[in-house]
Amino acid sequence: MRRSWWKVLCVLFLGYSIVAGLLSPVPALNIVNETIRNLYFHVPMWFTMILLFFVSFIYALKYLRTGRIEDDIFSSELTKVGILFSILGMITGMEWANFTWGEPWSNDPKQLGTAISMLIYFAYLVLRGGMKDEEKRARISAVYNVFAFALMIPLIWVLPRMVDSLHPGSGGNPGFNTYDLDSNMRLVFYPAVLGWMLMGVWITSLRIRLSLLVNHHENKMVTS
Amino acid sequence: MLKNILFTICFSLFSNLLFAAETQSPEMANTLRSDGKIYVVVLVLATIFAGIIAFLIRLERKISKLEKNK
């Protein structure tokens, strides 16, 4: 276990968020009732995804500057784990919406923007899968990654806020606005976000190390 | 004087009850949490979480071993 203090932190934060997330007091609101606790688990999925996609974007730029294959490995593994978190966020959101908004999919602007963004990132995987040549794959997917990240910003941050949305923080849904100010929930929410982000980085680091090993092994096979 | 104090206390108690009956708060699992086995759910989630963490740590050890051998 190399440099593992932050992994301990991750376990502590997430363990705390599971126990306190179910037992701590929350504001009593109509319609959402106890499902307000989903905030501790559904929202961190998206925050983690954004973090991973952002770091992936940085490594894509770095690859374009340096041309080191390691940067491509970092960038692609970060994107893959980011996609995993986006799928988890989407499924948990639809489950939550089914019991509060009445249906899993209500064409909410944030749902639509996120879905388009996810499709763009799925295409990244297809693009990478379709190319054999290592250098070409790395270069084209780095350029595509920059494009995908640049599109994600208006799709999930700007456009949903310009129109009415069922999500809190924009337009309608007044039944949910008081959680913004609830300090009891912040005490659980922030550690949960940090914990899930560390978990995302942890999983990614394992994938990157495995991928570097495979890369090293393949290079050895070629030279020997 | 004593009568006044008693009256005040009685009135405040009564008005509390009155308000409690009047304000119907949204239905939450307050009783569920105290004796309705919510702790069972906490235990189950904690178990799954512990399992995933143990899995990650084992995977990490295996990768570290491979890194040493290369």
mmCIF file of N, CA, C and O in Angstrom, chain A residues 140-186:
data_model
loop_
_atom_site.group_PDB
_atom_site.id
_atom_site.type_symbol
_atom_site.label_atom_id
_atom_site.label_comp_id
_atom_site.label_asym_id
_atom_site.label_seq_id
_atom_site.Cartn_x
_atom_site.Cartn_y
_atom_site.Cartn_z
ATOM 1 N N ILE A 140 -5.848 11.208 -31.665
ATOM 2 C CA ILE A 140 -7.234 11.534 -32.031
ATOM 3 C C ILE A 140 -8.130 11.539 -30.797
ATOM 4 O O ILE A 140 -8.977 12.420 -30.630
ATOM 5 N N SER A 141 -7.919 10.570 -29.886
ATOM 6 C CA SER A 141 -8.812 10.550 -28.723
ATOM 7 C C SER A 141 -8.499 11.702 -27.769
ATOM 8 O O SER A 141 -9.398 12.171 -27.066
ATOM 9 N N ALA A 142 -7.268 12.201 -27.758
ATOM 10 C CA ALA A 142 -6.972 13.378 -26.928
ATOM 11 C C ALA A 142 -7.691 14.608 -27.467
ATOM 12 O O ALA A 142 -8.289 15.382 -26.701
ATOM 13 N N VAL A 143 -7.682 14.763 -28.795
ATOM 14 C CA VAL A 143 -8.394 15.899 -29.398
ATOM 15 C C VAL A 143 -9.892 15.783 -29.124
ATOM 16 O O VAL A 143 -10.559 16.742 -28.728
ATOM 17 N N TYR A 144 -10.419 14.552 -29.290
ATOM 18 C CA TYR A 144 -11.843 14.334 -29.061
ATOM 19 C C TYR A 144 -12.199 14.601 -27.594
ATOM 20 O O TYR A 144 -13.268 15.138 -27.294
ATOM 21 N N ASN A 145 -11.303 14.224 -26.677
ATOM 22 C CA ASN A 145 -11.534 14.423 -25.247
ATOM 23 C C ASN A 145 -11.691 15.911 -24.934
ATOM 24 O O ASN A 145 -12.598 16.307 -24.190
ATOM 25 N N VAL A 146 -10.843 16.738 -25.524
ATOM 26 C CA VAL A 146 -10.937 18.188 -25.312
ATOM 27 C C VAL A 146 -12.293 18.698 -25.798
ATOM 28 O O VAL A 146 -12.986 19.457 -25.110
ATOM 29 N N PHE A 147 -12.701 18.212 -26.973
ATOM 30 C CA PHE A 147 -14.003 18.584 -27.534
ATOM 31 C C PHE A 147 -15.142 18.152 -26.604
ATOM 32 O O PHE A 147 -16.066 18.927 -26.315
ATOM 33 N N ALA A 148 -15.070 16.910 -26.108
ATOM 34 C CA ALA A 148 -16.142 16.377 -25.253
ATOM 35 C C ALA A 148 -16.246 17.181 -23.962
ATOM 36 O O ALA A 148 -17.350 17.505 -23.506
ATOM 37 N N PHE A 149 -15.105 17.516 -23.380
ATOM 38 C CA PHE A 149 -15.145 18.271 -22.116
ATOM 39 C C PHE A 149 -15.683 19.674 -22.349
ATOM 40 O O PHE A 149 -16.477 20.186 -21.560
ATOM 41 N N ALA A 150 -15.252 20.288 -23.453
ATOM 42 C CA ALA A 150 -15.718 21.643 -23.762
ATOM 43 C C ALA A 150 -17.225 21.668 -23.991
ATOM 44 O O ALA A 150 -17.890 22.646 -23.670
ATOM 45 N N LEU A 151 -17.791 20.576 -24.517
ATOM 46 C CA LEU A 151 -19.238 20.516 -24.720
ATOM 47 C C LEU A 151 -19.986 20.236 -23.423
ATOM 48 O O LEU A 151 -21.116 20.659 -23.251
ATOM 49 N N MET A 152 -19.320 19.507 -22.503
ATOM 50 C CA MET A 152 -20.005 19.125 -21.266
ATOM 51 C C MET A 152 -20.341 20.356 -20.425
ATOM 52 O O MET A 152 -21.374 20.387 -19.757
ATOM 53 N N ILE A 153 -19.498 21.382 -20.464
ATOM 54 C CA ILE A 153 -19.708 22.564 -19.619
ATOM 55 C C ILE A 153 -21.042 23.247 -19.933
ATOM 56 O O ILE A 153 -21.870 23.395 -19.026
ATOM 57 N N PRO A 154 -21.315 23.630 -21.182
ATOM 58 C CA PRO A 154 -22.645 24.214 -21.418
ATOM 59 C C PRO A 154 -23.779 23.217 -21.222
ATOM 60 O O PRO A 154 -24.858 23.588 -20.755
ATOM 61 N N LEU A 155 -23.537 21.938 -21.529
ATOM 62 C CA LEU A 155 -24.631 20.966 -21.468
ATOM 63 C C LEU A 155 -25.104 20.690 -20.047
ATOM 64 O O LEU A 155 -26.287 20.455 -19.822
ATOM 65 N N ILE A 156 -24.200 20.679 -19.079
ATOM 66 C CA ILE A 156 -24.683 20.360 -17.724
ATOM 67 C C ILE A 156 -24.667 21.548 -16.777
ATOM 68 O O ILE A 156 -25.320 21.511 -15.750
ATOM 69 N N TRP A 157 -23.935 22.612 -17.110
ATOM 70 C CA TRP A 157 -23.907 23.740 -16.177
ATOM 71 C C TRP A 157 -24.691 24.942 -16.669
ATOM 72 O O TRP A 157 -25.333 25.627 -15.901
ATOM 73 N N VAL A 158 -24.589 25.246 -17.958
ATOM 74 C CA VAL A 158 -25.158 26.507 -18.443
ATOM 75 C C VAL A 158 -26.610 26.335 -18.899
ATOM 76 O O VAL A 158 -27.522 26.944 -18.339
ATOM 77 N N LEU A 159 -26.824 25.454 -19.880
ATOM 78 C CA LEU A 159 -28.164 25.345 -20.469
ATOM 79 C C LEU A 159 -29.252 24.972 -19.458
ATOM 80 O O LEU A 159 -30.308 25.605 -19.438
ATOM 81 N N PRO A 160 -29.050 23.957 -18.570
ATOM 82 C CA PRO A 160 -30.135 23.602 -17.639
ATOM 83 C C PRO A 160 -30.508 24.746 -16.712
ATOM 84 O O PRO A 160 -31.614 24.787 -16.186
ATOM 85 N N ARG A 161 -29.586 25.690 -16.480
ATOM 86 C CA ARG A 161 -29.893 26.786 -15.565
ATOM 87 C C ARG A 161 -30.649 27.917 -16.228
ATOM 88 O O ARG A 161 -31.140 28.815 -15.560
ATOM 89 N N MET A 162 -30.701 27.904 -17.560
ATOM 90 C CA MET A 162 -31.380 28.994 -18.257
ATOM 91 C C MET A 162 -32.870 28.706 -18.427
ATOM 92 O O MET A 162 -33.627 29.565 -18.857
ATOM 93 N N VAL A 163 -33.276 27.479 -18.119
ATOM 94 C CA VAL A 163 -34.693 27.133 -18.266
ATOM 95 C C VAL A 163 -35.190 26.527 -16.953
ATOM 96 O O VAL A 163 -34.404 26.224 -16.067
ATOM 97 N N ASP A 164 -36.514 26.369 -16.844
ATOM 98 C CA ASP A 164 -37.066 25.740 -15.645
ATOM 99 C C ASP A 164 -36.687 24.276 -15.597
ATOM 100 O O ASP A 164 -36.645 23.593 -16.616
ATOM 101 N N SER A 165 -36.400 23.820 -14.378
ATOM 102 C CA SER A 165 -35.993 22.427 -14.228
ATOM 103 C C SER A 165 -36.622 21.846 -12.976
ATOM 104 O O SER A 165 -36.940 22.569 -12.033
ATOM 105 N N LEU A 166 -36.804 20.537 -12.992
ATOM 106 C CA LEU A 166 -37.294 19.865 -11.780
ATOM 107 C C LEU A 166 -36.198 19.786 -10.730
ATOM 108 O O LEU A 166 -36.462 19.635 -9.549
ATOM 109 N N HIS A 167 -34.951 19.872 -11.185
ATOM 110 C CA HIS A 167 -33.837 19.811 -10.245
ATOM 111 C C HIS A 167 -33.821 21.068 -9.365
ATOM 112 O O HIS A 167 -34.194 22.144 -9.815
ATOM 113 N N PRO A 168 -33.361 20.931 -8.127
ATOM 114 C CA PRO A 168 -33.259 22.115 -7.279
ATOM 115 C C PRO A 168 -32.177 23.060 -7.801
ATOM 116 O O PRO A 168 -31.277 22.639 -8.518
ATOM 117 N N GLY A 169 -32.290 24.331 -7.442
ATOM 118 C CA GLY A 169 -31.270 25.294 -7.832
ATOM 119 C C GLY A 169 -31.598 26.024 -9.102
ATOM 120 O O GLY A 169 -30.910 26.957 -9.465
ATOM 121 N N SER A 170 -32.626 25.585 -9.830
ATOM 122 C CA SER A 170 -32.999 26.315 -11.030
ATOM 123 C C SER A 170 -34.498 26.199 -11.228
ATOM 124 O O SER A 170 -35.056 25.114 -11.101
ATOM 125 N N GLY A 171 -35.141 27.283 -11.521
ATOM 126 C CA GLY A 171 -36.560 27.285 -11.846
ATOM 127 C C GLY A 171 -37.443 26.762 -10.729
ATOM 128 O O GLY A 171 -37.330 27.180 -9.584
ATOM 129 N N GLY A 172 -38.285 25.795 -11.068
ATOM 130 C CA GLY A 172 -39.347 25.347 -10.177
ATOM 131 C C GLY A 172 -38.880 24.504 -9.007
ATOM 132 O O GLY A 172 -37.813 24.703 -8.469
ATOM 133 N N ASN A 173 -39.712 23.554 -8.625
ATOM 134 C CA ASN A 173 -39.426 22.652 -7.528
ATOM 135 C C ASN A 173 -39.154 23.373 -6.215
ATOM 136 O O ASN A 173 -38.090 23.217 -5.628
ATOM 137 N N PRO A 174 -40.076 24.187 -5.716
ATOM 138 C CA PRO A 174 -39.831 24.904 -4.472
ATOM 139 C C PRO A 174 -39.793 23.976 -3.267
ATOM 140 O O PRO A 174 -39.267 24.347 -2.227
ATOM 141 N N GLY A 175 -40.320 22.757 -3.412
ATOM 142 C CA GLY A 175 -40.343 21.835 -2.279
ATOM 143 C C GLY A 175 -38.967 21.407 -1.820
ATOM 144 O O GLY A 175 -38.818 20.807 -0.774
ATOM 145 N N PHE A 176 -37.952 21.723 -2.617
ATOM 146 C CA PHE A 176 -36.644 21.179 -2.315
ATOM 147 C C PHE A 176 -35.643 22.257 -1.922
ATOM 148 O O PHE A 176 -34.512 21.982 -1.586
ATOM 149 N N ASN A 177 -36.053 23.511 -1.962
ATOM 150 C CA ASN A 177 -35.069 24.572 -1.845
ATOM 151 C C ASN A 177 -34.476 24.740 -0.451
ATOM 152 O O ASN A 177 -33.384 25.264 -0.309
ATOM 153 N N THR A 178 -35.191 24.280 0.581
ATOM 154 C CA THR A 178 -34.682 24.535 1.927
ATOM 155 C C THR A 178 -33.437 23.719 2.249
ATOM 156 O O THR A 178 -32.700 24.071 3.148
ATOM 157 N N TYR A 179 -33.202 22.647 1.511
ATOM 158 C CA TYR A 179 -32.021 21.848 1.853
ATOM 159 C C TYR A 179 -30.741 22.626 1.611
ATOM 160 O O TYR A 179 -29.719 22.364 2.219
ATOM 161 N N ASP A 180 -30.814 23.616 0.733
ATOM 162 C CA ASP A 180 -29.643 24.437 0.439
ATOM 163 C C ASP A 180 -29.029 25.033 1.704
ATOM 164 O O ASP A 180 -27.832 25.247 1.774
ATOM 165 N N LEU A 181 -29.894 25.331 2.676
ATOM 166 C CA LEU A 181 -29.429 26.062 3.846
ATOM 167 C C LEU A 181 -29.247 25.154 5.050
ATOM 168 O O LEU A 181 -28.833 25.599 6.103
ATOM 169 N N ASP A 182 -29.574 23.882 4.926
ATOM 170 C CA ASP A 182 -29.578 23.018 6.097
ATOM 171 C C ASP A 182 -28.163 22.613 6.472
ATOM 172 O O ASP A 182 -27.492 21.879 5.739
ATOM 173 N N SER A 183 -27.715 23.071 7.648
ATOM 174 C CA SER A 183 -26.314 22.818 8.008
ATOM 175 C C SER A 183 -26.099 21.382 8.457
ATOM 176 O O SER A 183 -25.001 20.849 8.332
ATOM 177 N N ASN A 184 -27.173 20.727 8.966
ATOM 178 C CA ASN A 184 -27.036 19.313 9.336
ATOM 179 C C ASN A 184 -26.682 18.463 8.122
ATOM 180 O O ASN A 184 -25.885 17.530 8.205
ATOM 181 N N MET A 185 -27.305 18.799 7.001
ATOM 182 C CA MET A 185 -27.063 17.998 5.799
ATOM 183 C C MET A 185 -25.687 18.260 5.224
ATOM 184 O O MET A 185 -25.053 17.367 4.688
ATOM 185 N N ARG A 186 -25.230 19.504 5.351
ATOM 186 C CA ARG A 186 -23.877 19.803 4.868
ATOM 187 C C ARG A 186 -22.831 18.949 5.576
ATOM 188 O O ARG A 186 -21.845 18.540 4.988
#
